[in-house]
Short mmCIF file of C-alpha atoms in Angstrom, two decimals:
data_model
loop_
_atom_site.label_atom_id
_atom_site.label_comp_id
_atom_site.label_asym_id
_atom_site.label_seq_id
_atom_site.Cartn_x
_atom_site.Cartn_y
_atom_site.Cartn_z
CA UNK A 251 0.00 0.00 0.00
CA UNK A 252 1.69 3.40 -1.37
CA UNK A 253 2.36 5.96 1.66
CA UNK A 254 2.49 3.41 4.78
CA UNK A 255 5.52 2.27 6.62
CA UNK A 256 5.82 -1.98 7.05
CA UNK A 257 6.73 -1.87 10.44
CA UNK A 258 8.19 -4.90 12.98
CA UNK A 259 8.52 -4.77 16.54
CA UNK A 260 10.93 -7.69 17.70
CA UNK A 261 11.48 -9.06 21.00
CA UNK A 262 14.85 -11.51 21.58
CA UNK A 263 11.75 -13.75 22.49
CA UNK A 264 9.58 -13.28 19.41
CA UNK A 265 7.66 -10.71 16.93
CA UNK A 266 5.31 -8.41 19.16
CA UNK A 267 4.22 -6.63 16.49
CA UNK A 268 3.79 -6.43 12.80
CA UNK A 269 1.86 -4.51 10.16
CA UNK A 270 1.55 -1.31 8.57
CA UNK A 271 1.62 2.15 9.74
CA UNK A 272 1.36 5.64 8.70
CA UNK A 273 3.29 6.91 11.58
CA UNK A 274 5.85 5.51 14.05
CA UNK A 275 7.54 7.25 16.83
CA UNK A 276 10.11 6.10 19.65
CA UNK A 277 12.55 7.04 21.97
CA UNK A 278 16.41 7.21 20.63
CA UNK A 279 19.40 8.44 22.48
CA UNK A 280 18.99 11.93 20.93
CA UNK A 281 15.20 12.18 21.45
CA UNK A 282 12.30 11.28 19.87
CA UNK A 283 12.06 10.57 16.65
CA UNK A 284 8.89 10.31 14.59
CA UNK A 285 8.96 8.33 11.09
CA UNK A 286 7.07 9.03 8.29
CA UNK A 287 6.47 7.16 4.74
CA UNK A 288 9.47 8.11 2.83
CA UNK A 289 11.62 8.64 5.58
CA UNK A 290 15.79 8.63 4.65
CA UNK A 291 17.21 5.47 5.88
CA UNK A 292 18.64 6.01 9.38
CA UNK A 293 20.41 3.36 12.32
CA UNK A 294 19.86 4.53 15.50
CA UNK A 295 19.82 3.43 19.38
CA UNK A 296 17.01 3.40 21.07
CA UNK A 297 16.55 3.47 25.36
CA UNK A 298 14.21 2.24 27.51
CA UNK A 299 10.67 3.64 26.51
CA UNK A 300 7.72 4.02 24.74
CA UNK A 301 7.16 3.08 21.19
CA UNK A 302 3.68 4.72 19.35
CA UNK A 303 2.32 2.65 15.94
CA UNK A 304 -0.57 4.42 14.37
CA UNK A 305 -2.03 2.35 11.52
CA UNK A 306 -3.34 3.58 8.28
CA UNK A 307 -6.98 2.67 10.04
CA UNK A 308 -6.14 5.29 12.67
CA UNK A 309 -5.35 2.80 15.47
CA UNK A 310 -2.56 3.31 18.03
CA UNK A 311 -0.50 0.73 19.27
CA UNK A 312 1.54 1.40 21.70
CA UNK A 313 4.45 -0.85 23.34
CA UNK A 314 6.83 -0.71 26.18
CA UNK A 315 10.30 -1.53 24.87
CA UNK A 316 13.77 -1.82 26.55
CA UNK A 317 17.31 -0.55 24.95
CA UNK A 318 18.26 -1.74 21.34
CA UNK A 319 18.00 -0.71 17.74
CA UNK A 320 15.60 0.86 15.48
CA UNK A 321 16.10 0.62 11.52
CA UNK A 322 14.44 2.56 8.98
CA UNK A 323 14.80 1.96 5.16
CA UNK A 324 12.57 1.84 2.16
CA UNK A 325 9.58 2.46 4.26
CA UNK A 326 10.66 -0.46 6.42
CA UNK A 327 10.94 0.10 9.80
CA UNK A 328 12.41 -2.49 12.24
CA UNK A 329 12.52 -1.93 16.10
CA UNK A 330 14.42 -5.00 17.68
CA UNK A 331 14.39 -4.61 21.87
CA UNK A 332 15.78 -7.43 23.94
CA UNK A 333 12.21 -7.20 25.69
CA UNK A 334 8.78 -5.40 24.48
CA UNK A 335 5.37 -5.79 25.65
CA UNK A 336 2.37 -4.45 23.88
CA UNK A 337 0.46 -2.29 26.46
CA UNK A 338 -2.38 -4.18 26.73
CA UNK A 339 -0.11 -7.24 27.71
CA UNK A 340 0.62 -5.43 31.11
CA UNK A 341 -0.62 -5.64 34.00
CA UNK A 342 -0.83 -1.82 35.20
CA UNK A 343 -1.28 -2.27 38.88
CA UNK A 344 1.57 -5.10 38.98
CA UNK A 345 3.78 -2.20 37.05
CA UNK A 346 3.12 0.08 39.61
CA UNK A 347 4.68 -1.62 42.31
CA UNK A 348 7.09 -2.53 40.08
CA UNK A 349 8.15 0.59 39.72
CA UNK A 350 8.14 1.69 43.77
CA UNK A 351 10.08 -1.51 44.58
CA UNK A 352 12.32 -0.08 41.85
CA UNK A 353 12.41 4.06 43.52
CA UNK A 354 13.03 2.23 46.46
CA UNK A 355 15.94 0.10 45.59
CA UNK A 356 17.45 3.31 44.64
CA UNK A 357 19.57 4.58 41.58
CA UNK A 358 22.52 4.29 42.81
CA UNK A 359 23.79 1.82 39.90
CA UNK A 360 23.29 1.15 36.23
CA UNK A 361 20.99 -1.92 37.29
CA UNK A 362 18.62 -0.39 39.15
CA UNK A 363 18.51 3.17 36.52
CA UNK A 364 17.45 0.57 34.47
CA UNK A 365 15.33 -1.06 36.40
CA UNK A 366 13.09 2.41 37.28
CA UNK A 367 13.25 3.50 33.15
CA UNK A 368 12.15 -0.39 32.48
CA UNK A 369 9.12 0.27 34.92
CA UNK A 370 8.13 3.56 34.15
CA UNK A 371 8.42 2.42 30.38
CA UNK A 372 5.67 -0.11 31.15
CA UNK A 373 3.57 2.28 33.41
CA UNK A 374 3.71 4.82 30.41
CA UNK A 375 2.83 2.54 27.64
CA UNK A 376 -0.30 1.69 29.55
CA UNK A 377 -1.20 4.99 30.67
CA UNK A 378 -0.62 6.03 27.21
CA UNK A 379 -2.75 3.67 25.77
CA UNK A 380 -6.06 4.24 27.69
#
């Protein structure tokens, strides 16, 4: 279909989510970046966050993915995480606590920084999604 993106979102684990899209936007180490059809190719990092799919049909899916790599080319756009969870996959109240056992542990170390962004990732992407 002319002016949509064919978009993947892969998990170490397996494909969370794939389809096509008019729009998709997540977090990178320089800041979010939105992608359009006809976007130039780009490689870039992505960190712990909040991925947004919006489909041709005017849907929104939206996913709660850890570090790794999102790749754009020929209105292809792949987002491989070494986790992801669609947001209706999580359990917001369980993510809650998740994320105060997290505050609590501190963030004092790179394990528990990324522990709090991993929560508040998954908090987001449901809050997002309601």
């Amino acid at each position: 279909m002319a002016g949509t993106l064919q978009v993947e979102l892969v998990a170490a684990d397996r494909l969370v989510w794939s389809g096509e899209a008019k729009m998709v936007i997540a977090r990178t180490t320089e800041g979010d970046m939105g992608v359009l059809p006809g976007h130039t190719p780009v490689l870039s990092v992505i960190i712990e966050g909040v991925v947004d799919i919006q489909t041709p049909e005017g849907e929104t899916w939206v996913a709660a993915v850890d570090a790794g790599f999102l790749s754009v080319s020929n209105d292809r756009v792949s987002i491989l995480s070494e986790r992801a969870e669609m947001s209706h996959e999580i359990d917001l109240e369980k993510a809650r606590r998740d994320l105060e056992r997290a505050h609590a542990a501190g963030e004092n170390d790179d394990a528990a920084s990324e522990a709090v962004r991993r929560a508040e990732a998954r908090v987001r992407a449901v809050e997002r999604a309601s």
